[in-house]
Amino acid sequence: MLQISQLDIPPGQSVRLRSVTWQQYKKILENLGHRRAVRLAYNNGKLEIMRPHAKQEDDKEIVSDLIKALLEELNIEFRSLGATTFERQTELKAIEPDQCFYIQNEKAIRGKRRIDLNQDPPPDLVLEMDAEARTHLEIYETLGIPELWQLSRSGLSMHQLQAGKYLTVEESALFTDLPIKDLIPYCLEQSRKLGRNIVMRDFRLWVRSNLR
């Protein structure tokens, strides 16, 4: 089998391998280690190895900061676990999202250093920052992720898990009565023009005003 160290994956590109066993996937994961520049997705023998580009990482950080600010203003406890590896060996599914949040299930994993989906709940919210290049709905459905946000050039798409399948929705179940679908892309675009800090400040003021 091709050695992963031999792969030269340009930023924003991915390599897809077929007929990869679960044991081979785990070995690749082990060899890559925790400090790596790629993210993996495994689906029943198919392995994708993707290297994020700078814009994708920058957008992820801004959107993550907006979500954190919103949760803080709402006084809701949460944990953001970044590109944590989530696996379900019995279903031969595994993935590392761009970002993920425990919100409603935060208390269930509070203080834990390792997450095992055989006994722990999945994150409540997962982000995919480049939906045109990387979409793994089937994996997220199988892992039981309640809500998935996908950001693409056309905007923000939100999906909620209902009866084991994702349905595209207009409103987040986590942030009801807030125009998340329009608000997040708008703030992200403004951050590119005005800078992060001023947008975060105005966003917090907007949230406080609307909460009142």
PDB file of C-alpha atoms in Angstrom:
ATOM      1  CA  MET A   1       0.000   0.000   0.000  1.00  0.00           C
ATOM      2  CA  LEU A   2       1.197   3.533  -0.783  1.00  0.00           C
ATOM      3  CA  GLN A   3       3.012   5.169   2.124  1.00  0.00           C
ATOM      4  CA  ILE A   4       1.194   8.291   3.280  1.00  0.00           C
ATOM      5  CA  SER A   5       4.526  10.023   3.782  1.00  0.00           C
ATOM      6  CA  GLN A   6       5.014   9.775   0.003  1.00  0.00           C
ATOM      7  CA  LEU A   7       1.907  11.806  -0.729  1.00  0.00           C
ATOM      8  CA  ASP A   8       2.377  15.482  -1.546  1.00  0.00           C
ATOM      9  CA  ILE A   9      -1.080  16.976  -1.145  1.00  0.00           C
ATOM     10  CA  PRO A  10      -1.379  20.666  -2.129  1.00  0.00           C
ATOM     11  CA  PRO A  11      -3.439  22.933   0.173  1.00  0.00           C
ATOM     12  CA  GLY A  12      -7.136  22.644  -0.586  1.00  0.00           C
ATOM     13  CA  GLN A  13      -6.733  19.301  -2.341  1.00  0.00           C
ATOM     14  CA  SER A  14      -7.447  15.737  -1.277  1.00  0.00           C
ATOM     15  CA  VAL A  15      -6.408  12.189  -2.111  1.00  0.00           C
ATOM     16  CA  ARG A  16      -8.935   9.346  -2.128  1.00  0.00           C
ATOM     17  CA  LEU A  17      -7.945   5.721  -1.593  1.00  0.00           C
ATOM     18  CA  ARG A  18     -10.124   2.632  -1.999  1.00  0.00           C
ATOM     19  CA  SER A  19     -10.087  -0.834  -0.442  1.00  0.00           C
ATOM     20  CA  VAL A  20      -8.526   0.431   2.778  1.00  0.00           C
ATOM     21  CA  THR A  21      -9.272  -1.838   5.738  1.00  0.00           C
ATOM     22  CA  TRP A  22     -10.164  -0.463   9.155  1.00  0.00           C
ATOM     23  CA  GLN A  23      -6.849  -1.740  10.478  1.00  0.00           C
ATOM     24  CA  GLN A  24      -4.974   0.066   7.696  1.00  0.00           C
ATOM     25  CA  TYR A  25      -6.896   3.255   8.395  1.00  0.00           C
ATOM     26  CA  LYS A  26      -5.991   3.063  12.091  1.00  0.00           C
ATOM     27  CA  LYS A  27      -2.345   2.473  11.230  1.00  0.00           C
ATOM     28  CA  ILE A  28      -2.321   5.500   8.934  1.00  0.00           C
ATOM     29  CA  LEU A  29      -3.921   7.561  11.702  1.00  0.00           C
ATOM     30  CA  GLU A  30      -1.273   6.394  14.147  1.00  0.00           C
ATOM     31  CA  ASN A  31       1.604   7.081  11.769  1.00  0.00           C
ATOM     32  CA  LEU A  32       0.378  10.582  10.984  1.00  0.00           C
ATOM     33  CA  GLY A  33       0.218  11.454  14.679  1.00  0.00           C
ATOM     34  CA  HIS A  34      -1.716  14.282  16.318  1.00  0.00           C
ATOM     35  CA  ARG A  35       0.222  17.185  14.820  1.00  0.00           C
ATOM     36  CA  ARG A  36      -0.575  16.824  11.168  1.00  0.00           C
ATOM     37  CA  ALA A  37      -1.615  19.115   8.349  1.00  0.00           C
ATOM     38  CA  VAL A  38      -4.273  16.788   6.910  1.00  0.00           C
ATOM     39  CA  ARG A  39      -7.737  15.570   7.911  1.00  0.00           C
ATOM     40  CA  LEU A  40      -9.091  12.100   7.340  1.00  0.00           C
ATOM     41  CA  ALA A  41     -12.500  10.684   6.509  1.00  0.00           C
ATOM     42  CA  TYR A  42     -13.137   6.934   6.356  1.00  0.00           C
ATOM     43  CA  ASN A  43     -16.275   5.369   4.946  1.00  0.00           C
ATOM     44  CA  ASN A  44     -16.445   1.587   4.591  1.00  0.00           C
ATOM     45  CA  GLY A  45     -13.106   1.084   2.848  1.00  0.00           C
ATOM     46  CA  LYS A  46     -12.862   4.524   1.227  1.00  0.00           C
ATOM     47  CA  LEU A  47     -10.303   6.877   2.758  1.00  0.00           C
ATOM     48  CA  GLU A  48     -10.032  10.574   1.984  1.00  0.00           C
ATOM     49  CA  ILE A  49      -6.968  12.529   3.064  1.00  0.00           C
ATOM     50  CA  MET A  50      -7.520  16.276   2.755  1.00  0.00           C
ATOM     51  CA  ARG A  51      -5.166  19.191   3.387  1.00  0.00           C
ATOM     52  CA  PRO A  52      -6.981  22.427   4.277  1.00  0.00           C
ATOM     53  CA  HIS A  53      -5.960  25.690   2.645  1.00  0.00           C
ATOM     54  CA  ALA A  54      -5.294  28.952   4.471  1.00  0.00           C
ATOM     55  CA  LYS A  55      -8.653  30.552   3.619  1.00  0.00           C
ATOM     56  CA  GLN A  56     -10.512  27.488   4.869  1.00  0.00           C
ATOM     57  CA  GLU A  57      -8.640  27.602   8.177  1.00  0.00           C
ATOM     58  CA  ASP A  58      -9.113  31.357   8.504  1.00  0.00           C
ATOM     59  CA  ASP A  59     -12.859  31.099   7.833  1.00  0.00           C
ATOM     60  CA  LYS A  60     -13.126  28.270  10.346  1.00  0.00           C
ATOM     61  CA  GLU A  61     -11.514  30.390  13.045  1.00  0.00           C
ATOM     62  CA  ILE A  62     -13.807  33.367  12.418  1.00  0.00           C
ATOM     63  CA  VAL A  63     -16.994  31.272  12.323  1.00  0.00           C
ATOM     64  CA  SER A  64     -15.868  29.380  15.421  1.00  0.00           C
ATOM     65  CA  ASP A  65     -15.251  32.657  17.254  1.00  0.00           C
ATOM     66  CA  LEU A  66     -18.715  33.904  16.260  1.00  0.00           C
ATOM     67  CA  ILE A  67     -20.345  30.738  17.613  1.00  0.00           C
ATOM     68  CA  LYS A  68     -18.324  30.951  20.825  1.00  0.00           C
ATOM     69  CA  ALA A  69     -19.289  34.590  21.277  1.00  0.00           C
ATOM     70  CA  LEU A  70     -22.955  33.747  20.716  1.00  0.00           C
ATOM     71  CA  LEU A  71     -22.867  30.923  23.261  1.00  0.00           C
ATOM     72  CA  GLU A  72     -21.080  33.128  25.773  1.00  0.00           C
ATOM     73  CA  GLU A  73     -23.634  35.912  25.363  1.00  0.00           C
ATOM     74  CA  LEU A  74     -26.421  33.351  25.790  1.00  0.00           C
ATOM     75  CA  ASN A  75     -24.612  32.028  28.885  1.00  0.00           C
ATOM     76  CA  ILE A  76     -24.567  28.473  27.484  1.00  0.00           C
ATOM     77  CA  GLU A  77     -21.728  26.149  28.459  1.00  0.00           C
ATOM     78  CA  PHE A  78     -19.950  24.478  25.538  1.00  0.00           C
ATOM     79  CA  ARG A  79     -16.787  22.728  24.407  1.00  0.00           C
ATOM     80  CA  SER A  80     -15.235  23.155  20.980  1.00  0.00           C
ATOM     81  CA  LEU A  81     -13.076  20.196  20.018  1.00  0.00           C
ATOM     82  CA  GLY A  82     -11.818  21.240  16.596  1.00  0.00           C
ATOM     83  CA  ALA A  83     -10.867  18.414  14.250  1.00  0.00           C
ATOM     84  CA  THR A  84     -11.241  15.648  16.819  1.00  0.00           C
ATOM     85  CA  THR A  85     -11.387  12.155  15.300  1.00  0.00           C
ATOM     86  CA  PHE A  86     -14.842  10.618  15.707  1.00  0.00           C
ATOM     87  CA  GLU A  87     -15.178   6.919  14.927  1.00  0.00           C
ATOM     88  CA  ARG A  88     -17.693   4.102  14.901  1.00  0.00           C
ATOM     89  CA  GLN A  89     -15.859   0.903  14.043  1.00  0.00           C
ATOM     90  CA  THR A  90     -19.008  -1.228  13.894  1.00  0.00           C
ATOM     91  CA  GLU A  91     -20.241   0.966  11.019  1.00  0.00           C
ATOM     92  CA  LEU A  92     -16.767   1.457   9.470  1.00  0.00           C
ATOM     93  CA  LYS A  93     -17.137   5.219   9.666  1.00  0.00           C
ATOM     94  CA  ALA A  94     -14.717   7.878  10.927  1.00  0.00           C
ATOM     95  CA  ILE A  95     -14.160  11.573  10.313  1.00  0.00           C
ATOM     96  CA  GLU A  96     -12.322  14.681  11.473  1.00  0.00           C
ATOM     97  CA  PRO A  97     -14.571  17.723  10.984  1.00  0.00           C
ATOM     98  CA  ASP A  98     -13.278  21.232  10.457  1.00  0.00           C
ATOM     99  CA  GLN A  99     -14.790  22.195  13.806  1.00  0.00           C
ATOM    100  CA  CYS A 100     -17.288  20.748  16.258  1.00  0.00           C
ATOM    101  CA  PHE A 101     -19.151  21.863  19.372  1.00  0.00           C
ATOM    102  CA  TYR A 102     -20.652  20.104  22.344  1.00  0.00           C
ATOM    103  CA  ILE A 103     -23.503  22.312  23.534  1.00  0.00           C
ATOM    104  CA  GLN A 104     -26.541  20.424  24.796  1.00  0.00           C
ATOM    105  CA  ASN A 105     -24.293  17.419  25.484  1.00  0.00           C
ATOM    106  CA  GLU A 106     -21.463  19.447  27.010  1.00  0.00           C
ATOM    107  CA  LYS A 107     -22.095  18.229  30.538  1.00  0.00           C
ATOM    108  CA  ALA A 108     -21.920  14.584  29.399  1.00  0.00           C
ATOM    109  CA  ILE A 109     -18.316  14.987  28.196  1.00  0.00           C
ATOM    110  CA  ARG A 110     -17.168  17.717  30.608  1.00  0.00           C
ATOM    111  CA  GLY A 111     -13.598  17.096  31.721  1.00  0.00           C
ATOM    112  CA  LYS A 112     -13.083  14.101  29.442  1.00  0.00           C
ATOM    113  CA  ARG A 113      -9.807  13.943  27.526  1.00  0.00           C
ATOM    114  CA  ARG A 114     -10.903  11.198  25.132  1.00  0.00           C
ATOM    115  CA  ILE A 115     -14.273  10.840  23.406  1.00  0.00           C
ATOM    116  CA  ASP A 116     -15.586   7.351  22.607  1.00  0.00           C
ATOM    117  CA  LEU A 117     -18.840   7.306  20.653  1.00  0.00           C
ATOM    118  CA  ASN A 118     -19.552   3.817  21.976  1.00  0.00           C
ATOM    119  CA  GLN A 119     -20.306   5.428  25.320  1.00  0.00           C
ATOM    120  CA  ASP A 120     -20.231   9.192  24.780  1.00  0.00           C
ATOM    121  CA  PRO A 121     -22.688  11.322  22.785  1.00  0.00           C
ATOM    122  CA  PRO A 122     -21.580  12.885  19.498  1.00  0.00           C
ATOM    123  CA  PRO A 123     -21.045  16.647  19.200  1.00  0.00           C
ATOM    124  CA  ASP A 124     -24.202  18.713  18.810  1.00  0.00           C
ATOM    125  CA  LEU A 125     -22.850  20.817  15.957  1.00  0.00           C
ATOM    126  CA  VAL A 126     -20.269  20.158  13.232  1.00  0.00           C
ATOM    127  CA  LEU A 127     -18.851  22.620  10.709  1.00  0.00           C
ATOM    128  CA  GLU A 128     -17.620  21.924   7.172  1.00  0.00           C
ATOM    129  CA  MET A 129     -15.927  25.001   5.791  1.00  0.00           C
ATOM    130  CA  ASP A 130     -15.474  24.033   2.126  1.00  0.00           C
ATOM    131  CA  ALA A 131     -18.583  22.095   1.193  1.00  0.00           C
ATOM    132  CA  GLU A 132     -17.792  21.982  -2.522  1.00  0.00           C
ATOM    133  CA  ALA A 133     -14.593  20.033  -1.879  1.00  0.00           C
ATOM    134  CA  ARG A 134     -15.496  17.918   1.131  1.00  0.00           C
ATOM    135  CA  THR A 135     -18.956  16.608   1.965  1.00  0.00           C
ATOM    136  CA  HIS A 136     -19.536  13.512   4.061  1.00  0.00           C
ATOM    137  CA  LEU A 137     -23.222  13.543   4.972  1.00  0.00           C
ATOM    138  CA  GLU A 138     -23.430   9.756   5.237  1.00  0.00           C
ATOM    139  CA  ILE A 139     -20.629   9.603   7.810  1.00  0.00           C
ATOM    140  CA  TYR A 140     -22.138  12.359   9.949  1.00  0.00           C
ATOM    141  CA  GLU A 141     -25.570  10.727   9.727  1.00  0.00           C
ATOM    142  CA  THR A 142     -24.194   7.383  10.903  1.00  0.00           C
ATOM    143  CA  LEU A 143     -22.304   9.028  13.766  1.00  0.00           C
ATOM    144  CA  GLY A 144     -25.542  10.719  14.823  1.00  0.00           C
ATOM    145  CA  ILE A 145     -24.460  14.369  14.598  1.00  0.00           C
ATOM    146  CA  PRO A 146     -27.684  16.337  15.275  1.00  0.00           C
ATOM    147  CA  GLU A 147     -26.760  19.444  13.269  1.00  0.00           C
ATOM    148  CA  LEU A 148     -24.315  20.089  10.429  1.00  0.00           C
ATOM    149  CA  TRP A 149     -23.409  23.472   8.995  1.00  0.00           C
ATOM    150  CA  GLN A 150     -21.742  23.632   5.585  1.00  0.00           C
ATOM    151  CA  LEU A 151     -20.196  26.839   4.359  1.00  0.00           C
ATOM    152  CA  SER A 152     -19.614  27.250   0.635  1.00  0.00           C
ATOM    153  CA  ARG A 153     -19.302  30.047  -1.890  1.00  0.00           C
ATOM    154  CA  SER A 154     -23.088  30.082  -2.156  1.00  0.00           C
ATOM    155  CA  GLY A 155     -23.573  30.626   1.573  1.00  0.00           C
ATOM    156  CA  LEU A 156     -24.384  28.635   4.685  1.00  0.00           C
ATOM    157  CA  SER A 157     -26.442  25.439   4.506  1.00  0.00           C
ATOM    158  CA  MET A 158     -27.835  23.941   7.695  1.00  0.00           C
ATOM    159  CA  HIS A 159     -28.843  20.306   8.060  1.00  0.00           C
ATOM    160  CA  GLN A 160     -30.676  18.647  10.940  1.00  0.00           C
ATOM    161  CA  LEU A 161     -30.776  14.941  11.615  1.00  0.00           C
ATOM    162  CA  GLN A 162     -34.306  13.585  11.496  1.00  0.00           C
ATOM    163  CA  ALA A 163     -35.037   9.850  11.525  1.00  0.00           C
ATOM    164  CA  GLY A 164     -31.390   9.144  10.720  1.00  0.00           C
ATOM    165  CA  LYS A 165     -31.233  11.407   7.650  1.00  0.00           C
ATOM    166  CA  TYR A 166     -30.306  15.048   7.181  1.00  0.00           C
ATOM    167  CA  LEU A 167     -32.922  17.550   6.146  1.00  0.00           C
ATOM    168  CA  THR A 168     -31.899  20.989   4.952  1.00  0.00           C
ATOM    169  CA  VAL A 169     -33.464  23.631   7.196  1.00  0.00           C
ATOM    170  CA  GLU A 170     -33.667  27.411   7.325  1.00  0.00           C
ATOM    171  CA  GLU A 171     -33.293  27.772  11.107  1.00  0.00           C
ATOM    172  CA  SER A 172     -30.857  26.239  13.556  1.00  0.00           C
ATOM    173  CA  ALA A 173     -32.407  24.169  16.331  1.00  0.00           C
ATOM    174  CA  LEU A 174     -29.574  25.315  18.591  1.00  0.00           C
ATOM    175  CA  PHE A 175     -30.144  29.043  18.036  1.00  0.00           C
ATOM    176  CA  THR A 176     -33.840  29.476  17.404  1.00  0.00           C
ATOM    177  CA  ASP A 177     -35.235  32.863  16.383  1.00  0.00           C
ATOM    178  CA  LEU A 178     -31.809  34.081  15.233  1.00  0.00           C
ATOM    179  CA  PRO A 179     -31.059  34.579  11.499  1.00  0.00           C
ATOM    180  CA  ILE A 180     -27.986  32.346  11.622  1.00  0.00           C
ATOM    181  CA  LYS A 181     -28.133  31.401   7.933  1.00  0.00           C
ATOM    182  CA  ASP A 182     -27.665  35.027   6.861  1.00  0.00           C
ATOM    183  CA  LEU A 183     -25.836  36.348   9.905  1.00  0.00           C
ATOM    184  CA  ILE A 184     -22.790  34.064   9.874  1.00  0.00           C
ATOM    185  CA  PRO A 185     -21.870  34.581   6.180  1.00  0.00           C
ATOM    186  CA  TYR A 186     -22.435  38.336   6.558  1.00  0.00           C
ATOM    187  CA  CYS A 187     -20.130  38.612   9.581  1.00  0.00           C
ATOM    188  CA  LEU A 188     -17.534  36.445   7.875  1.00  0.00           C
ATOM    189  CA  GLU A 189     -17.520  38.683   4.802  1.00  0.00           C
ATOM    190  CA  GLN A 190     -17.344  41.818   6.969  1.00  0.00           C
ATOM    191  CA  SER A 191     -14.341  40.422   8.825  1.00  0.00           C
ATOM    192  CA  ARG A 192     -12.467  40.232   5.530  1.00  0.00           C
ATOM    193  CA  LYS A 193     -13.159  43.927   4.891  1.00  0.00           C
ATOM    194  CA  LEU A 194     -13.007  45.450   8.370  1.00  0.00           C
ATOM    195  CA  GLY A 195     -10.944  42.995  10.394  1.00  0.00           C
ATOM    196  CA  ARG A 196     -11.844  40.413  13.015  1.00  0.00           C
ATOM    197  CA  ASN A 197     -11.991  42.532  16.173  1.00  0.00           C
ATOM    198  CA  ILE A 198     -14.456  45.159  15.011  1.00  0.00           C
ATOM    199  CA  VAL A 199     -16.793  42.487  13.639  1.00  0.00           C
ATOM    200  CA  MET A 200     -16.653  40.472  16.857  1.00  0.00           C
ATOM    201  CA  ARG A 201     -17.366  43.596  18.890  1.00  0.00           C
ATOM    202  CA  ASP A 202     -20.344  44.580  16.733  1.00  0.00           C
ATOM    203  CA  PHE A 203     -21.608  40.994  16.713  1.00  0.00           C
ATOM    204  CA  ARG A 204     -21.639  40.821  20.509  1.00  0.00           C
ATOM    205  CA  LEU A 205     -23.443  44.180  20.682  1.00  0.00           C
ATOM    206  CA  TRP A 206     -26.011  42.960  18.154  1.00  0.00           C
ATOM    207  CA  VAL A 207     -26.634  39.752  20.128  1.00  0.00           C
ATOM    208  CA  ARG A 208     -27.039  41.648  23.405  1.00  0.00           C
ATOM    209  CA  SER A 209     -29.446  44.095  21.802  1.00  0.00           C
ATOM    210  CA  ASN A 210     -31.559  41.321  20.296  1.00  0.00           C
ATOM    211  CA  LEU A 211     -31.556  39.309  23.507  1.00  0.00           C
ATOM    212  CA  ARG A 212     -33.092  42.262  25.296  1.00  0.00           C
TER     213      ARG A 212
END
